[in-house]
Amino acid sequence: MSVPERASHPQYSFPEKWVYLELPTGAEKRRSYKTMGWVRAKADWPTLDQDSYSQSLCKNYFNKAAASLLKEAKKAGADAVIQVRSVVFTLDGKAEEHPLPECSDDGAVGEVLVRGIAIKFKPLEEQSSTLR
């Protein structure tokens, strides 16, 4: 009997310039914005390999799902996504939200569900006129 080779997974990085776990940071920290509504995304991966539920693998696919959130937000005309959360459904049907990557695994497919709030930054000239 042979042991199957460990699957290789593409590496995804978190789109930190336009996706925020809480509120905008960096250069966008002081910009005003309007909220546009919720966006949702998910990422799946095969879990038949031996190390299918490692926390690093969960974080990797959380990053992929975060990039998908941004793509969905941009389709609606948004610039960024704030308050990104992992969503986990418990056995009793309740939904839990977590600020860190949380994944589920049914034995064949791993899954991470995420949601966040799409935002549109106000133009810089509009912000400077309101500060006067």
mmCIF file of N, CA and C in Angstrom:
data_model
loop_
_atom_site.group_PDB
_atom_site.id
_atom_site.type_symbol
_atom_site.label_atom_id
_atom_site.label_comp_id
_atom_site.label_asym_id
_atom_site.label_seq_id
_atom_site.Cartn_x
_atom_site.Cartn_y
_atom_site.Cartn_z
ATOM 1 N N MET A 1 0.850 -1.180 0.000
ATOM 2 C CA MET A 1 0.000 0.000 0.000
ATOM 3 C C MET A 1 0.892 1.238 0.000
ATOM 4 N N SER A 2 0.581 2.170 -0.852
ATOM 5 C CA SER A 2 1.380 3.391 -0.917
ATOM 6 C C SER A 2 0.600 4.560 -0.329
ATOM 7 N N VAL A 3 1.326 5.485 0.215
ATOM 8 C CA VAL A 3 0.730 6.687 0.775
ATOM 9 C C VAL A 3 0.646 7.719 -0.348
ATOM 10 N N PRO A 4 -0.528 8.354 -0.527
ATOM 11 C CA PRO A 4 -0.645 9.346 -1.592
ATOM 12 C C PRO A 4 0.273 10.538 -1.322
ATOM 13 N N GLU A 5 0.747 11.143 -2.408
ATOM 14 C CA GLU A 5 1.587 12.322 -2.263
ATOM 15 C C GLU A 5 0.770 13.472 -1.709
ATOM 16 N N ARG A 6 1.427 14.305 -0.932
ATOM 17 C CA ARG A 6 0.776 15.482 -0.364
ATOM 18 C C ARG A 6 0.443 16.457 -1.499
ATOM 19 N N ALA A 7 -0.786 16.934 -1.516
ATOM 20 C CA ALA A 7 -1.210 17.870 -2.564
ATOM 21 C C ALA A 7 -0.491 19.201 -2.395
ATOM 22 N N SER A 8 -0.155 19.811 -3.501
ATOM 23 C CA SER A 8 0.434 21.147 -3.402
ATOM 24 C C SER A 8 -0.684 22.158 -3.646
ATOM 25 N N HIS A 9 -0.660 23.190 -2.861
ATOM 26 C CA HIS A 9 -1.699 24.213 -2.945
ATOM 27 C C HIS A 9 -1.071 25.524 -3.387
ATOM 28 N N PRO A 10 -1.733 26.269 -4.280
ATOM 29 C CA PRO A 10 -1.222 27.592 -4.644
ATOM 30 C C PRO A 10 -1.212 28.496 -3.402
ATOM 31 N N GLN A 11 -0.293 29.427 -3.364
ATOM 32 C CA GLN A 11 -0.200 30.340 -2.223
ATOM 33 C C GLN A 11 -0.945 31.641 -2.540
ATOM 34 N N TYR A 12 -1.780 32.063 -1.599
ATOM 35 C CA TYR A 12 -2.548 33.298 -1.741
ATOM 36 C C TYR A 12 -2.135 34.266 -0.646
ATOM 37 N N SER A 13 -2.028 35.537 -1.002
ATOM 38 C CA SER A 13 -1.711 36.541 0.002
ATOM 39 C C SER A 13 -2.945 37.401 0.257
ATOM 40 N N PHE A 14 -3.026 37.918 1.457
ATOM 41 C CA PHE A 14 -4.158 38.745 1.862
ATOM 42 C C PHE A 14 -4.065 40.101 1.166
ATOM 43 N N PRO A 15 -5.141 40.562 0.521
ATOM 44 C CA PRO A 15 -5.118 41.851 -0.200
ATOM 45 C C PRO A 15 -5.244 43.023 0.774
ATOM 46 N N GLU A 16 -4.209 43.236 1.589
ATOM 47 C CA GLU A 16 -4.298 44.173 2.713
ATOM 48 C C GLU A 16 -4.439 45.640 2.329
ATOM 49 N N LYS A 17 -4.168 45.986 1.090
ATOM 50 C CA LYS A 17 -4.329 47.400 0.704
ATOM 51 C C LYS A 17 -5.806 47.792 0.614
ATOM 52 N N TRP A 18 -6.698 46.854 0.292
ATOM 53 C CA TRP A 18 -8.108 47.192 0.090
ATOM 54 C C TRP A 18 -9.072 46.308 0.861
ATOM 55 N N VAL A 19 -8.571 45.383 1.652
ATOM 56 C CA VAL A 19 -9.431 44.529 2.477
ATOM 57 C C VAL A 19 -8.930 44.636 3.917
ATOM 58 N N TYR A 20 -9.845 44.935 4.830
ATOM 59 C CA TYR A 20 -9.465 45.199 6.216
ATOM 60 C C TYR A 20 -10.263 44.317 7.172
ATOM 61 N N LEU A 21 -9.577 43.752 8.156
ATOM 62 C CA LEU A 21 -10.276 42.951 9.159
ATOM 63 C C LEU A 21 -11.178 43.829 10.024
ATOM 64 N N GLU A 22 -10.788 45.078 10.197
ATOM 65 C CA GLU A 22 -11.615 46.026 10.951
ATOM 66 C C GLU A 22 -11.911 47.233 10.061
ATOM 67 N N LEU A 23 -11.262 48.363 10.336
ATOM 68 C CA LEU A 23 -11.466 49.594 9.575
ATOM 69 C C LEU A 23 -10.234 49.882 8.719
ATOM 70 N N PRO A 24 -10.347 50.783 7.735
ATOM 71 C CA PRO A 24 -9.191 51.084 6.885
ATOM 72 C C PRO A 24 -7.962 51.506 7.697
ATOM 73 N N THR A 25 -6.798 51.124 7.186
ATOM 74 C CA THR A 25 -5.532 51.460 7.829
ATOM 75 C C THR A 25 -4.621 52.132 6.812
ATOM 76 N N GLY A 26 -3.450 52.514 7.243
ATOM 77 C CA GLY A 26 -2.463 53.090 6.341
ATOM 78 C C GLY A 26 -2.926 54.407 5.758
ATOM 79 N N ALA A 27 -2.643 54.605 4.478
ATOM 80 C CA ALA A 27 -2.972 55.856 3.797
ATOM 81 C C ALA A 27 -4.476 56.117 3.759
ATOM 82 N N GLU A 28 -5.278 55.075 3.820
ATOM 83 C CA GLU A 28 -6.742 55.224 3.725
ATOM 84 C C GLU A 28 -7.398 55.439 5.090
ATOM 85 N N LYS A 29 -6.627 55.417 6.156
ATOM 86 C CA LYS A 29 -7.170 55.478 7.518
ATOM 87 C C LYS A 29 -8.058 56.692 7.765
ATOM 88 N N ARG A 30 -7.685 57.838 7.245
ATOM 89 C CA ARG A 30 -8.423 59.072 7.519
ATOM 90 C C ARG A 30 -9.469 59.409 6.457
ATOM 91 N N ARG A 31 -9.557 58.606 5.421
ATOM 92 C CA ARG A 31 -10.533 58.907 4.358
ATOM 93 C C ARG A 31 -11.944 58.564 4.795
ATOM 94 N N SER A 32 -12.872 59.407 4.405
ATOM 95 C CA SER A 32 -14.290 59.142 4.659
ATOM 96 C C SER A 32 -14.794 58.145 3.619
ATOM 97 N N TYR A 33 -15.807 57.406 3.984
ATOM 98 C CA TYR A 33 -16.388 56.430 3.055
ATOM 99 C C TYR A 33 -17.860 56.239 3.368
ATOM 100 N N LYS A 34 -18.549 55.665 2.406
ATOM 101 C CA LYS A 34 -19.938 55.270 2.657
ATOM 102 C C LYS A 34 -20.021 53.759 2.504
ATOM 103 N N THR A 35 -20.863 53.136 3.323
ATOM 104 C CA THR A 35 -21.032 51.691 3.232
ATOM 105 C C THR A 35 -22.023 51.365 2.124
ATOM 106 N N MET A 36 -21.768 50.262 1.442
ATOM 107 C CA MET A 36 -22.612 49.867 0.319
ATOM 108 C C MET A 36 -23.387 48.583 0.577
ATOM 109 N N GLY A 37 -23.004 47.827 1.590
ATOM 110 C CA GLY A 37 -23.710 46.595 1.894
ATOM 111 C C GLY A 37 -22.756 45.420 2.058
ATOM 112 N N TRP A 38 -23.330 44.271 2.376
ATOM 113 C CA TRP A 38 -22.553 43.064 2.622
ATOM 114 C C TRP A 38 -22.089 42.421 1.317
ATOM 115 N N VAL A 39 -20.912 41.842 1.358
ATOM 116 C CA VAL A 39 -20.430 40.969 0.285
ATOM 117 C C VAL A 39 -19.998 39.661 0.941
ATOM 118 N N ARG A 40 -20.155 38.583 0.188
ATOM 119 C CA ARG A 40 -19.831 37.247 0.707
ATOM 120 C C ARG A 40 -19.009 36.492 -0.326
ATOM 121 N N ALA A 41 -18.167 35.596 0.163
ATOM 122 C CA ALA A 41 -17.364 34.757 -0.733
ATOM 123 C C ALA A 41 -16.978 33.482 0.010
ATOM 124 N N LYS A 42 -16.469 32.534 -0.747
ATOM 125 C CA LYS A 42 -15.970 31.303 -0.134
ATOM 126 C C LYS A 42 -14.814 30.770 -0.965
ATOM 127 N N ALA A 43 -14.049 29.911 -0.348
ATOM 128 C CA ALA A 43 -12.967 29.229 -1.043
ATOM 129 C C ALA A 43 -12.983 27.767 -0.596
ATOM 130 N N ASP A 44 -12.821 26.870 -1.541
ATOM 131 C CA ASP A 44 -12.792 25.428 -1.282
ATOM 132 C C ASP A 44 -11.435 24.862 -1.681
ATOM 133 N N TRP A 45 -11.067 23.734 -1.073
ATOM 134 C CA TRP A 45 -9.850 23.028 -1.473
ATOM 135 C C TRP A 45 -10.015 21.553 -1.141
ATOM 136 N N PRO A 46 -9.343 20.675 -1.899
ATOM 137 C CA PRO A 46 -9.444 19.246 -1.621
ATOM 138 C C PRO A 46 -8.735 18.901 -0.313
ATOM 139 N N THR A 47 -9.342 18.025 0.481
ATOM 140 C CA THR A 47 -8.747 17.686 1.776
ATOM 141 C C THR A 47 -8.386 16.214 1.885
ATOM 142 N N LEU A 48 -8.177 15.569 0.773
ATOM 143 C CA LEU A 48 -7.829 14.157 0.829
ATOM 144 C C LEU A 48 -6.364 13.927 1.187
ATOM 145 N N ASP A 49 -5.544 14.989 1.159
ATOM 146 C CA ASP A 49 -4.154 14.819 1.566
ATOM 147 C C ASP A 49 -4.061 14.772 3.087
ATOM 148 N N GLN A 50 -2.935 14.333 3.601
ATOM 149 C CA GLN A 50 -2.816 14.061 5.033
ATOM 150 C C GLN A 50 -2.876 15.298 5.919
ATOM 151 N N ASP A 51 -2.399 16.423 5.443
ATOM 152 C CA ASP A 51 -2.354 17.621 6.266
ATOM 153 C C ASP A 51 -3.406 18.619 5.809
ATOM 154 N N SER A 52 -4.601 18.137 5.562
ATOM 155 C CA SER A 52 -5.616 18.962 4.915
ATOM 156 C C SER A 52 -6.213 20.033 5.808
ATOM 157 N N TYR A 53 -6.111 19.906 7.102
ATOM 158 C CA TYR A 53 -6.772 20.881 7.968
ATOM 159 C C TYR A 53 -5.780 21.665 8.824
ATOM 160 N N SER A 54 -4.627 21.898 8.309
ATOM 161 C CA SER A 54 -3.673 22.701 9.070
ATOM 162 C C SER A 54 -4.144 24.147 9.101
ATOM 163 N N GLN A 55 -3.766 24.854 10.159
ATOM 164 C CA GLN A 55 -4.166 26.257 10.289
ATOM 165 C C GLN A 55 -3.563 27.103 9.173
ATOM 166 N N SER A 56 -2.353 26.761 8.723
ATOM 167 C CA SER A 56 -1.740 27.545 7.648
ATOM 168 C C SER A 56 -2.503 27.367 6.336
ATOM 169 N N LEU A 57 -3.022 26.175 6.087
ATOM 170 C CA LEU A 57 -3.826 25.935 4.892
ATOM 171 C C LEU A 57 -5.148 26.701 4.985
ATOM 172 N N CYS A 58 -5.742 26.720 6.151
ATOM 173 C CA CYS A 58 -6.979 27.477 6.373
ATOM 174 C C CYS A 58 -6.726 28.960 6.114
ATOM 175 N N LYS A 59 -5.633 29.497 6.643
ATOM 176 C CA LYS A 59 -5.304 30.911 6.443
ATOM 177 C C LYS A 59 -5.054 31.208 4.971
ATOM 178 N N ASN A 60 -4.384 30.301 4.272
ATOM 179 C CA ASN A 60 -4.112 30.476 2.845
ATOM 180 C C ASN A 60 -5.414 30.645 2.057
ATOM 181 N N TYR A 61 -6.393 29.794 2.325
ATOM 182 C CA TYR A 61 -7.653 29.881 1.591
ATOM 183 C C TYR A 61 -8.558 30.997 2.119
ATOM 184 N N PHE A 62 -8.355 31.426 3.354
ATOM 185 C CA PHE A 62 -9.012 32.636 3.859
ATOM 186 C C PHE A 62 -8.533 33.831 3.030
ATOM 187 N N ASN A 63 -7.235 33.865 2.740
ATOM 188 C CA ASN A 63 -6.675 34.932 1.906
ATOM 189 C C ASN A 63 -7.297 34.919 0.513
ATOM 190 N N LYS A 64 -7.468 33.726 -0.051
ATOM 191 C CA LYS A 64 -8.094 33.608 -1.377
ATOM 192 C C LYS A 64 -9.536 34.128 -1.323
ATOM 193 N N ALA A 65 -10.271 33.748 -0.277
ATOM 194 C CA ALA A 65 -11.662 34.191 -0.142
ATOM 195 C C ALA A 65 -11.732 35.708 0.055
ATOM 196 N N ALA A 66 -10.760 36.280 0.770
ATOM 197 C CA ALA A 66 -10.726 37.733 0.963
ATOM 198 C C ALA A 66 -10.534 38.449 -0.374
ATOM 199 N N ALA A 67 -9.690 37.898 -1.239
ATOM 200 C CA ALA A 67 -9.505 38.477 -2.576
ATOM 201 C C ALA A 67 -10.802 38.378 -3.380
ATOM 202 N N SER A 68 -11.536 37.284 -3.218
ATOM 203 C CA SER A 68 -12.835 37.133 -3.892
ATOM 204 C C SER A 68 -13.853 38.142 -3.366
ATOM 205 N N LEU A 69 -13.788 38.432 -2.059
ATOM 206 C CA LEU A 69 -14.663 39.469 -1.485
ATOM 207 C C LEU A 69 -14.431 40.800 -2.173
ATOM 208 N N LEU A 70 -13.164 41.152 -2.335
ATOM 209 C CA LEU A 70 -12.826 42.417 -2.978
ATOM 210 C C LEU A 70 -13.321 42.442 -4.414
ATOM 211 N N LYS A 71 -13.182 41.335 -5.110
ATOM 212 C CA LYS A 71 -13.650 41.253 -6.494
ATOM 213 C C LYS A 71 -15.166 41.466 -6.560
ATOM 214 N N GLU A 72 -15.902 40.852 -5.648
ATOM 215 C CA GLU A 72 -17.359 41.034 -5.607
ATOM 216 C C GLU A 72 -17.729 42.468 -5.265
ATOM 217 N N ALA A 73 -17.006 43.069 -4.331
ATOM 218 C CA ALA A 73 -17.279 44.455 -3.948
ATOM 219 C C ALA A 73 -17.030 45.401 -5.122
ATOM 220 N N LYS A 74 -15.957 45.167 -5.854
ATOM 221 C CA LYS A 74 -15.631 46.034 -6.997
ATOM 222 C C LYS A 74 -16.677 45.907 -8.104
ATOM 223 N N LYS A 75 -17.278 44.720 -8.257
ATOM 224 C CA LYS A 75 -18.362 44.555 -9.236
ATOM 225 C C LYS A 75 -19.526 45.487 -8.915
ATOM 226 N N ALA A 76 -19.726 45.758 -7.632
ATOM 227 C CA ALA A 76 -20.822 46.626 -7.193
ATOM 228 C C ALA A 76 -20.399 48.092 -7.128
ATOM 229 N N GLY A 77 -19.164 48.404 -7.536
ATOM 230 C CA GLY A 77 -18.702 49.780 -7.544
ATOM 231 C C GLY A 77 -17.981 50.213 -6.275
ATOM 232 N N ALA A 78 -17.686 49.290 -5.374
ATOM 233 C CA ALA A 78 -16.993 49.616 -4.121
ATOM 234 C C ALA A 78 -15.489 49.706 -4.356
ATOM 235 N N ASP A 79 -14.808 50.316 -3.400
ATOM 236 C CA ASP A 79 -13.355 50.435 -3.449
ATOM 237 C C ASP A 79 -12.650 49.432 -2.548
ATOM 238 N N ALA A 80 -13.307 49.062 -1.447
ATOM 239 C CA ALA A 80 -12.646 48.238 -0.442
ATOM 240 C C ALA A 80 -13.684 47.445 0.344
ATOM 241 N N VAL A 81 -13.191 46.593 1.251
ATOM 242 C CA VAL A 81 -14.060 45.801 2.125
ATOM 243 C C VAL A 81 -13.528 45.941 3.551
ATOM 244 N N ILE A 82 -14.435 46.203 4.490
ATOM 245 C CA ILE A 82 -14.054 46.322 5.896
ATOM 246 C C ILE A 82 -14.751 45.244 6.719
ATOM 247 N N GLN A 83 -14.292 45.069 7.938
ATOM 248 C CA GLN A 83 -14.872 44.144 8.916
ATOM 249 C C GLN A 83 -15.064 42.737 8.345
ATOM 250 N N VAL A 84 -13.991 42.196 7.783
ATOM 251 C CA VAL A 84 -14.024 40.854 7.201
ATOM 252 C C VAL A 84 -14.060 39.817 8.319
ATOM 253 N N ARG A 85 -14.936 38.838 8.171
ATOM 254 C CA ARG A 85 -15.104 37.785 9.170
ATOM 255 C C ARG A 85 -15.234 36.428 8.496
ATOM 256 N N SER A 86 -14.679 35.406 9.154
ATOM 257 C CA SER A 86 -14.964 34.021 8.781
ATOM 258 C C SER A 86 -16.336 33.687 9.342
ATOM 259 N N VAL A 87 -17.107 32.934 8.601
ATOM 260 C CA VAL A 87 -18.432 32.518 9.054
ATOM 261 C C VAL A 87 -18.436 30.995 9.134
ATOM 262 N N VAL A 88 -18.843 30.486 10.293
ATOM 263 C CA VAL A 88 -18.912 29.045 10.508
ATOM 264 C C VAL A 88 -20.325 28.705 10.946
ATOM 265 N N PHE A 89 -20.903 27.685 10.334
ATOM 266 C CA PHE A 89 -22.217 27.213 10.737
ATOM 267 C C PHE A 89 -22.043 26.014 11.659
ATOM 268 N N THR A 90 -22.664 26.078 12.831
ATOM 269 C CA THR A 90 -22.550 25.005 13.809
ATOM 270 C C THR A 90 -23.576 23.908 13.501
ATOM 271 N N LEU A 91 -23.430 22.774 14.180
ATOM 272 C CA LEU A 91 -24.340 21.649 13.938
ATOM 273 C C LEU A 91 -25.795 21.986 14.245
ATOM 274 N N ASP A 92 -26.024 22.916 15.165
ATOM 275 C CA ASP A 92 -27.404 23.293 15.484
ATOM 276 C C ASP A 92 -27.943 24.377 14.553
ATOM 277 N N GLY A 93 -27.197 24.713 13.490
ATOM 278 C CA GLY A 93 -27.672 25.647 12.478
ATOM 279 C C GLY A 93 -27.361 27.103 12.744
ATOM 280 N N LYS A 94 -26.690 27.401 13.839
ATOM 281 C CA LYS A 94 -26.350 28.788 14.144
ATOM 282 C C LYS A 94 -25.092 29.194 13.388
ATOM 283 N N ALA A 95 -25.003 30.480 13.082
ATOM 284 C CA ALA A 95 -23.816 31.018 12.410
ATOM 285 C C ALA A 95 -22.961 31.747 13.434
ATOM 286 N N GLU A 96 -21.661 31.494 13.374
ATOM 287 C CA GLU A 96 -20.700 32.194 14.223
ATOM 288 C C GLU A 96 -19.768 32.983 13.327
ATOM 289 N N GLU A 97 -19.383 34.168 13.776
ATOM 290 C CA GLU A 97 -18.432 34.991 13.033
ATOM 291 C C GLU A 97 -17.129 35.078 13.817
ATOM 292 N N HIS A 98 -16.013 35.018 13.099
ATOM 293 C CA HIS A 98 -14.695 35.057 13.719
ATOM 294 C C HIS A 98 -13.800 36.026 12.950
ATOM 295 N N PRO A 99 -13.015 36.857 13.656
ATOM 296 C CA PRO A 99 -12.125 37.788 12.966
ATOM 297 C C PRO A 99 -10.873 37.115 12.387
ATOM 298 N N LEU A 100 -10.641 35.875 12.749
ATOM 299 C CA LEU A 100 -9.500 35.117 12.245
ATOM 300 C C LEU A 100 -10.000 33.964 11.375
ATOM 301 N N PRO A 101 -9.137 33.408 10.542
ATOM 302 C CA PRO A 101 -9.570 32.304 9.674
ATOM 303 C C PRO A 101 -10.115 31.109 10.460
ATOM 304 N N GLU A 102 -11.307 30.686 10.118
ATOM 305 C CA GLU A 102 -11.938 29.478 10.653
ATOM 306 C C GLU A 102 -12.476 28.702 9.466
ATOM 307 N N CYS A 103 -12.142 27.430 9.391
ATOM 308 C CA CYS A 103 -12.518 26.626 8.231
ATOM 309 C C CYS A 103 -13.271 25.383 8.661
ATOM 310 N N SER A 104 -13.942 24.769 7.714
ATOM 311 C CA SER A 104 -14.622 23.500 7.976
ATOM 312 C C SER A 104 -14.114 22.475 6.973
ATOM 313 N N ASP A 105 -14.278 21.212 7.319
ATOM 314 C CA ASP A 105 -13.793 20.117 6.486
ATOM 315 C C ASP A 105 -14.767 18.955 6.607
ATOM 316 N N ASP A 106 -15.349 18.550 5.481
ATOM 317 C CA ASP A 106 -16.280 17.423 5.515
ATOM 318 C C ASP A 106 -15.599 16.096 5.196
ATOM 319 N N GLY A 107 -14.282 16.094 5.073
ATOM 320 C CA GLY A 107 -13.529 14.882 4.768
ATOM 321 C C GLY A 107 -13.050 14.828 3.337
ATOM 322 N N ALA A 108 -13.718 15.527 2.436
ATOM 323 C CA ALA A 108 -13.304 15.553 1.033
ATOM 324 C C ALA A 108 -12.979 16.959 0.563
ATOM 325 N N VAL A 109 -13.678 17.953 1.148
ATOM 326 C CA VAL A 109 -13.490 19.341 0.726
ATOM 327 C C VAL A 109 -13.392 20.226 1.966
ATOM 328 N N GLY A 110 -12.373 21.076 1.992
ATOM 329 C CA GLY A 110 -12.266 22.100 3.015
ATOM 330 C C GLY A 110 -12.933 23.354 2.496
ATOM 331 N N GLU A 111 -13.447 24.167 3.403
ATOM 332 C CA GLU A 111 -14.182 25.358 2.975
ATOM 333 C C GLU A 111 -13.982 26.479 3.990
ATOM 334 N N VAL A 112 -13.829 27.672 3.491
ATOM 335 C CA VAL A 112 -13.844 28.860 4.335
ATOM 336 C C VAL A 112 -14.872 29.820 3.736
ATOM 337 N N LEU A 113 -15.758 30.297 4.584
ATOM 338 C CA LEU A 113 -16.775 31.272 4.198
ATOM 339 C C LEU A 113 -16.394 32.604 4.823
ATOM 340 N N VAL A 114 -16.494 33.678 4.068
ATOM 341 C CA VAL A 114 -16.166 34.998 4.590
ATOM 342 C C VAL A 114 -17.243 36.006 4.189
ATOM 343 N N ARG A 115 -17.331 37.061 4.988
ATOM 344 C CA ARG A 115 -18.216 38.158 4.636
ATOM 345 C C ARG A 115 -17.603 39.456 5.151
ATOM 346 N N GLY A 116 -17.993 40.544 4.527
ATOM 347 C CA GLY A 116 -17.498 41.856 4.925
ATOM 348 C C GLY A 116 -18.420 42.927 4.379
ATOM 349 N N ILE A 117 -18.103 44.161 4.702
ATOM 350 C CA ILE A 117 -18.920 45.287 4.270
ATOM 351 C C ILE A 117 -18.179 46.025 3.155
ATOM 352 N N ALA A 118 -18.818 46.146 2.003
ATOM 353 C CA ALA A 118 -18.242 46.882 0.875
ATOM 354 C C ALA A 118 -18.366 48.374 1.162
ATOM 355 N N ILE A 119 -17.287 49.106 0.872
ATOM 356 C CA ILE A 119 -17.303 50.556 1.079
ATOM 357 C C ILE A 119 -16.812 51.291 -0.162
ATOM 358 N N LYS A 120 -17.245 52.525 -0.296
ATOM 359 C CA LYS A 120 -16.818 53.414 -1.371
ATOM 360 C C LYS A 120 -16.206 54.644 -0.715
ATOM 361 N N PHE A 121 -14.925 54.890 -1.003
ATOM 362 C CA PHE A 121 -14.268 56.074 -0.447
ATOM 363 C C PHE A 121 -14.823 57.325 -1.117
ATOM 364 N N LYS A 122 -15.009 58.380 -0.316
ATOM 365 C CA LYS A 122 -15.438 59.657 -0.859
ATOM 366 C C LYS A 122 -14.234 60.308 -1.529
ATOM 367 N N PRO A 123 -14.467 61.071 -2.606
ATOM 368 C CA PRO A 123 -13.345 61.735 -3.277
ATOM 369 C C PRO A 123 -12.588 62.643 -2.310
ATOM 370 N N LEU A 124 -11.287 62.742 -2.489
ATOM 371 C CA LEU A 124 -10.447 63.552 -1.597
ATOM 372 C C LEU A 124 -10.881 65.009 -1.554
ATOM 373 N N GLU A 125 -11.269 65.578 -2.727
ATOM 374 C CA GLU A 125 -11.676 66.988 -2.741
ATOM 375 C C GLU A 125 -12.958 67.194 -1.943
ATOM 376 N N GLU A 126 -13.856 66.214 -1.924
ATOM 377 C CA GLU A 126 -15.084 66.308 -1.148
ATOM 378 C C GLU A 126 -14.763 66.297 0.346
ATOM 379 N N GLN A 127 -13.768 65.524 0.731
ATOM 380 C CA GLN A 127 -13.382 65.448 2.147
ATOM 381 C C GLN A 127 -12.734 66.741 2.608
ATOM 382 N N SER A 128 -11.876 67.339 1.786
ATOM 383 C CA SER A 128 -11.204 68.557 2.199
ATOM 384 C C SER A 128 -12.191 69.723 2.348
ATOM 385 N N SER A 129 -13.235 69.753 1.535
ATOM 386 C CA SER A 129 -14.222 70.833 1.648
ATOM 387 C C SER A 129 -15.079 70.676 2.903
ATOM 388 N N THR A 130 -15.288 69.466 3.367
ATOM 389 C CA THR A 130 -16.077 69.259 4.579
ATOM 390 C C THR A 130 -15.259 69.537 5.838
ATOM 391 N N LEU A 131 -13.930 69.557 5.715
ATOM 392 C CA LEU A 131 -13.085 69.811 6.876
ATOM 393 C C LEU A 131 -12.937 71.303 7.152
ATOM 394 N N ARG A 132 -13.318 72.140 6.241
ATOM 395 C CA ARG A 132 -13.184 73.589 6.431
ATOM 396 C C ARG A 132 -14.230 74.155 7.344
#
